[in-house]
Tab-separated table of C-alpha atoms in Angstrom:
chain	number	residue	atom	x	y	z
A	76	MET	CA	-6.795	-39.732	-45.443
A	77	ALA	CA	-9.347	-39.960	-48.210
A	78	SER	CA	-10.042	-36.800	-50.422
A	79	PRO	CA	-13.474	-35.456	-50.843
A	80	PRO	CA	-15.326	-36.380	-54.010
A	81	PRO	CA	-15.562	-34.461	-56.732
A	82	SER	CA	-18.744	-33.148	-56.276
A	83	VAL	CA	-17.613	-32.034	-52.689
A	84	LEU	CA	-15.118	-29.847	-54.323
A	85	ALA	CA	-17.362	-28.353	-56.803
A	86	GLU	CA	-19.968	-27.265	-54.558
A	87	ALA	CA	-17.294	-25.520	-52.393
A	88	VAL	CA	-15.660	-23.665	-55.392
A	89	GLU	CA	-19.012	-22.669	-56.453
A	90	ARG	CA	-19.712	-21.437	-52.895
A	91	ARG	CA	-16.590	-19.230	-52.942
A	92	LEU	CA	-17.250	-17.937	-56.559
A	93	SER	CA	-20.603	-17.097	-55.131
A	94	SER	CA	-19.249	-15.617	-51.855
A	95	HIS	CA	-16.718	-13.293	-54.000
A	96	GLN	CA	-19.537	-12.296	-56.508
A	97	SER	CA	-21.699	-11.162	-53.522
A	98	GLN	CA	-19.045	-9.317	-52.000
A	99	GLY	CA	-18.991	-6.787	-55.137
A	100	PRO	CA	-15.948	-5.500	-57.377
A	101	SER	CA	-12.734	-6.014	-55.900
A	102	PRO	CA	-10.458	-2.808	-55.078
A	103	ALA	CA	-8.410	-3.463	-58.158
A	104	GLU	CA	-11.458	-3.503	-60.202
A	105	MET	CA	-12.951	-0.333	-58.564
A	106	ALA	CA	-9.728	1.446	-59.323
A	107	ALA	CA	-9.508	0.224	-62.920
A	108	GLU	CA	-13.022	1.306	-63.241
A	109	HIS	CA	-12.278	4.715	-62.037
A	110	VAL	CA	-9.277	5.004	-64.442
A	111	LYS	CA	-11.448	4.567	-67.221
A	112	ARG	CA	-14.097	6.966	-65.852
A	113	GLN	CA	-11.540	9.759	-65.759
A	114	LYS	CA	-10.450	9.013	-69.038
A	115	PHE	CA	-13.829	9.171	-70.607
A	116	ARG	CA	-14.490	12.362	-68.648
A	117	ARG	CA	-11.533	13.736	-70.189
A	118	LEU	CA	-12.375	12.490	-73.661
A	119	ILE	CA	-15.587	14.290	-73.237
A	120	ASP	CA	-14.216	17.735	-71.606
A	121	PRO	CA	-11.779	18.949	-73.196
A	122	GLY	CA	-12.094	16.357	-75.750
A	123	ILE	CA	-15.257	16.675	-77.457
A	124	MET	CA	-16.751	20.053	-75.673
A	125	ARG	CA	-13.573	22.445	-76.057
A	126	PRO	CA	-12.753	22.104	-79.648
A	127	ASN	CA	-16.135	22.172	-81.031
A	128	PRO	CA	-19.089	24.532	-80.882
A	129	GLU	CA	-21.238	23.632	-78.040
A	130	LEU	CA	-24.444	22.910	-79.427
A	131	GLU	CA	-22.441	20.821	-81.989
A	132	ALA	CA	-20.637	18.895	-79.370
A	133	ILE	CA	-24.061	18.293	-77.378
A	134	GLU	CA	-25.454	16.837	-80.391
A	135	ALA	CA	-22.589	14.757	-81.167
A	136	MET	CA	-22.852	13.325	-77.756
A	137	LYS	CA	-26.108	12.468	-77.795
A	138	VAL	CA	-25.773	10.189	-80.911
A	139	LEU	CA	-22.803	8.635	-78.929
A	140	PHE	CA	-25.028	7.850	-76.227
A	141	LYS	CA	-27.887	6.658	-78.520
A	142	LEU	CA	-25.320	4.243	-80.449
A	143	SER	CA	-24.131	2.982	-76.817
A	144	GLU	CA	-27.605	2.801	-75.425
A	145	ASN	CA	-28.959	0.713	-78.201
A	146	LEU	CA	-25.975	-1.693	-77.803
A	147	ILE	CA	-26.692	-2.030	-73.982
A	148	ARG	CA	-30.215	-2.686	-74.320
A	149	GLU	CA	-29.691	-5.302	-77.507
A	150	PRO	CA	-26.104	-6.487	-77.383
A	151	ASP	CA	-26.855	-9.155	-79.466
A	152	ASN	CA	-28.968	-7.297	-82.471
A	153	PRO	CA	-26.481	-7.052	-85.731
A	154	LYS	CA	-27.918	-3.706	-86.745
A	155	PHE	CA	-26.471	-1.900	-83.218
A	156	GLN	CA	-23.093	-3.847	-83.640
A	157	ARG	CA	-22.055	-2.142	-86.327
A	158	PHE	CA	-23.085	1.241	-88.771
A	159	LYS	CA	-21.673	2.661	-91.794
A	160	THR	CA	-19.267	5.104	-91.589
A	161	THR	CA	-20.906	7.020	-94.973
A	162	ASN	CA	-24.273	7.257	-93.089
A	163	THR	CA	-24.874	10.949	-93.129
A	164	LEU	CA	-25.979	11.244	-89.294
A	165	ILE	CA	-22.697	9.401	-88.561
A	166	GLN	CA	-20.554	11.658	-91.162
A	167	LYS	CA	-22.238	14.801	-89.326
A	168	HIS	CA	-21.832	13.804	-85.801
A	169	ILE	CA	-19.307	11.163	-85.653
A	170	VAL	CA	-16.927	11.756	-88.289
A	171	SER	CA	-16.788	15.454	-88.483
A	172	PRO	CA	-16.560	16.899	-85.198
A	173	LYS	CA	-13.221	16.822	-83.141
A	174	GLY	CA	-13.056	14.026	-80.489
A	175	THR	CA	-15.862	11.771	-81.091
A	176	VAL	CA	-14.048	8.964	-83.063
A	177	GLU	CA	-11.508	8.854	-80.544
A	178	PHE	CA	-14.342	8.319	-77.941
A	179	LEU	CA	-16.067	5.938	-80.380
A	180	ARG	CA	-13.287	3.704	-80.718
A	181	GLU	CA	-13.091	3.604	-76.636
A	182	LEU	CA	-16.277	2.312	-76.304
A	183	GLY	CA	-15.053	-0.512	-78.155
A	184	PHE	CA	-15.766	0.432	-82.004
A	185	HIS	CA	-13.013	-0.191	-84.404
A	186	PRO	CA	-13.088	0.663	-88.021
A	187	GLU	CA	-13.307	-2.255	-90.772
A	188	VAL	CA	-14.179	-2.840	-94.091
A	189	VAL	CA	-16.913	-5.240	-95.358
A	190	ASP	CA	-17.692	-6.065	-98.686
A	191	PHE	CA	-15.481	-2.937	-99.835
A	192	GLN	CA	-17.989	-1.066	-97.260
A	193	PRO	CA	-16.309	1.257	-94.371
A	194	PHE	CA	-17.995	0.387	-91.069
A	195	TYR	CA	-17.509	0.552	-87.434
A	196	ILE	CA	-17.986	-2.666	-85.451
A	197	PHE	CA	-18.163	-3.120	-81.940
A	198	ASN	CA	-15.938	-5.706	-79.847
A	199	PRO	CA	-18.187	-7.684	-77.293
A	200	LYS	CA	-15.457	-7.992	-75.184
A	201	ARG	CA	-15.380	-4.209	-74.509
A	202	MET	CA	-18.946	-4.483	-73.186
A	203	GLN	CA	-17.965	-2.999	-69.696
A	204	ASP	CA	-16.023	-0.174	-71.763
A	205	LEU	CA	-19.538	0.938	-73.536
A	206	LYS	CA	-21.446	0.816	-70.193
A	207	ILE	CA	-18.812	3.105	-68.166
A	208	GLY	CA	-18.720	5.449	-71.288
A	209	ASN	CA	-22.528	5.304	-71.571
A	210	ALA	CA	-22.729	6.620	-68.033
A	211	MET	CA	-20.206	9.234	-68.700
A	212	LEU	CA	-21.851	10.382	-71.529
A	213	LYS	CA	-25.337	10.378	-69.823
A	214	GLU	CA	-23.494	12.210	-66.735
A	215	SER	CA	-22.207	15.067	-68.773
A	216	LEU	CA	-25.575	15.535	-71.238
A	217	GLU	CA	-27.348	15.715	-67.855
A	218	ILE	CA	-24.836	18.499	-66.541
A	219	GLN	CA	-25.344	20.476	-69.707
A	220	GLU	CA	-29.057	20.409	-69.665
A	221	GLN	CA	-28.985	21.836	-66.071
A	222	LYS	CA	-26.603	24.421	-67.264
A	223	LYS	CA	-29.237	25.291	-69.992
A	224	ALA	CA	-31.776	25.163	-67.391
A	225	ARG	CA	-29.884	27.664	-65.106
A	226	THR	CA	-29.116	29.961	-68.043
A	227	MET	CA	-32.812	29.926	-68.980
A	228	GLY	CA	-33.638	30.562	-65.622
A	229	SER	CA	-31.011	33.671	-65.387
A	230	THR	CA	-32.412	35.043	-68.544
A	231	GLN	CA	-36.049	34.860	-67.696
A	232	THR	CA	-35.259	36.673	-64.388
A	233	VAL	CA	-33.472	39.410	-66.336
A	234	GLN	CA	-36.371	39.633	-68.558
A	235	GLU	CA	-39.045	39.843	-65.758
A	236	ALA	CA	-36.996	42.396	-64.031
A	237	ARG	CA	-36.604	44.299	-67.101
A	238	ALA	CA	-40.298	44.220	-67.432
A	239	GLU	CA	-40.707	45.384	-64.088
A	240	VAL	CA	-38.918	48.225	-64.554
A	241	ILE	CA	-40.511	49.164	-67.617
A	242	GLU	CA	-43.874	48.820	-65.703
A	243	LYS	CA	-42.516	51.132	-63.242
A	244	VAL	CA	-41.345	53.514	-65.544
A	245	GLN	CA	-44.674	53.581	-67.490
A	246	LEU	CA	-46.781	54.071	-64.254
A	247	ALA	CA	-44.535	56.804	-63.047
A	248	PHE	CA	-45.163	58.537	-66.562
A	249	MET	CA	-49.007	58.272	-66.170
A	250	GLU	CA	-48.651	59.101	-62.966
A	251	ASP	CA	-46.883	62.330	-63.733
A	252	ARG	CA	-49.089	63.031	-66.414
A	253	ARG	CA	-52.189	62.671	-64.020
A	254	ASP	CA	-50.615	64.937	-61.825
A	255	LYS	CA	-49.946	67.657	-64.562
A	256	MET	CA	-53.177	67.356	-65.863
A	257	GLU	CA	-54.782	67.682	-62.199
A	258	HIS	CA	-52.310	70.718	-61.789
A	259	ASP	CA	-53.454	72.442	-64.959
A	260	GLU	CA	-57.017	71.981	-64.257
A	261	ARG	CA	-56.315	73.363	-60.989
A	262	GLU	CA	-54.643	76.371	-62.443
A	263	LYS	CA	-57.398	77.003	-64.843
A	264	GLN	CA	-59.966	77.025	-62.055
A	265	SER	CA	-57.992	79.452	-60.202
A	266	ARG	CA	-57.450	81.775	-62.944
A	267	ALA	CA	-61.365	81.329	-63.908
A	268	ALA	CA	-61.922	82.376	-60.166
A	269	ARG	CA	-59.280	85.100	-60.119
A	270	ALA	CA	-60.798	86.817	-63.275
A	271	GLU	CA	-64.531	86.819	-62.043
A	272	ILE	CA	-63.217	88.474	-58.481
A	273	GLU	CA	-61.647	91.062	-60.942
A	274	ALA	CA	-64.998	91.042	-62.878
A	275	ARG	CA	-66.988	91.713	-59.721
A	276	LYS	CA	-64.593	94.338	-58.406
A	277	ALA	CA	-64.421	95.884	-61.812
A	278	ALA	CA	-68.545	96.131	-61.676
A	279	GLN	CA	-68.086	97.405	-57.817
A	280	GLU	CA	-65.733	99.788	-58.765
A	281	GLY	CA	-67.802	101.110	-61.763
A	282	ARG	CA	-71.098	101.220	-59.634
A	283	ARG	CA	-69.383	103.201	-56.947
A	284	GLU	CA	-67.756	105.613	-59.608
A	285	SER	CA	-71.586	105.943	-61.063
A	286	THR	CA	-73.089	106.703	-57.881
A	287	GLN	CA	-70.430	109.315	-56.590
A	288	SER	CA	-70.633	110.798	-60.050
A	289	ASN	CA	-74.429	111.014	-59.508
A	290	GLU	CA	-74.220	112.245	-56.041
A	291	ASP	CA	-71.803	114.958	-57.238
A	292	VAL	CA	-74.208	116.177	-59.886
A	293	ILE	CA	-76.892	116.271	-57.574
A	294	ALA	CA	-74.900	118.234	-55.148
A	295	GLY	CA	-73.823	120.637	-58.331
A	296	LEU	CA	-77.193	121.324	-58.656
A	297	GLY	CA	-78.147	122.183	-55.121
A	298	HIS	CA	-75.537	124.631	-55.266
A	299	VAL	CA	-76.433	126.434	-58.401
A	300	LEU	CA	-80.288	126.494	-57.307
A	301	GLY	CA	-79.086	127.915	-54.245
A	302	SER	CA	-77.155	130.629	-55.352
A	303	ALA	CA	-77.721	134.586	-54.954
A	304	SER	CA	-79.205	135.047	-58.546
A	305	ASP	CA	-81.957	132.820	-57.970
A	306	GLN	CA	-82.916	134.308	-54.647
A	307	PRO	CA	-86.223	137.201	-55.313
A	308	PRO	CA	-85.533	141.016	-55.250
A	309	PRO	CA	-85.653	142.423	-51.968
A	310	TYR	CA	-88.772	143.927	-51.024
A	311	ASN	CA	-88.870	147.605	-51.169
């Protein structure tokens, strides 16, 4: 039986490879990627987040994300394939914080001296590790942004509630003042009315006493005029 020609064998191999590629990663590859993701997550938290101040840790992750993002976008660009460790930004956000150098190494960068200058240089064979680490950095930064948004929302809610309480207290105070002013005005009018009534009563009483006094005087005069001493002598 004659063997198939090489071209047929090549086509069969190509079809088989294509079918494997179309089926996606194998279970073993997926398991290895899962392990790698978990390792990157641990390098972020607790690796970077726990030993550093929160803002410093977040800024360091942003720099790591930018380094990996540039290299994924332009893998053949030499300026993204290496950087000096003496760079001010690298010193502040990569060298100084705890846990960042370990993460950088896991991305695929390794230290090397070139022309007596210290560099971190990327190993192109670690591109898959770089992509996984980049995804984990993005995930962690998004979580931090959501946390910040919730905190700001909570703070805003507290401030709004506090402002509402203050407004209610002010309105209650103003209402109390208005009620007191109205009460004082009513008391003032009531006192004025009572004073006017008392004045009228006093005036009426004065007039009554004056009238009574005049009547008494007139009655007294009548009694004096009608006395026996004023009668004419009897007629003899």
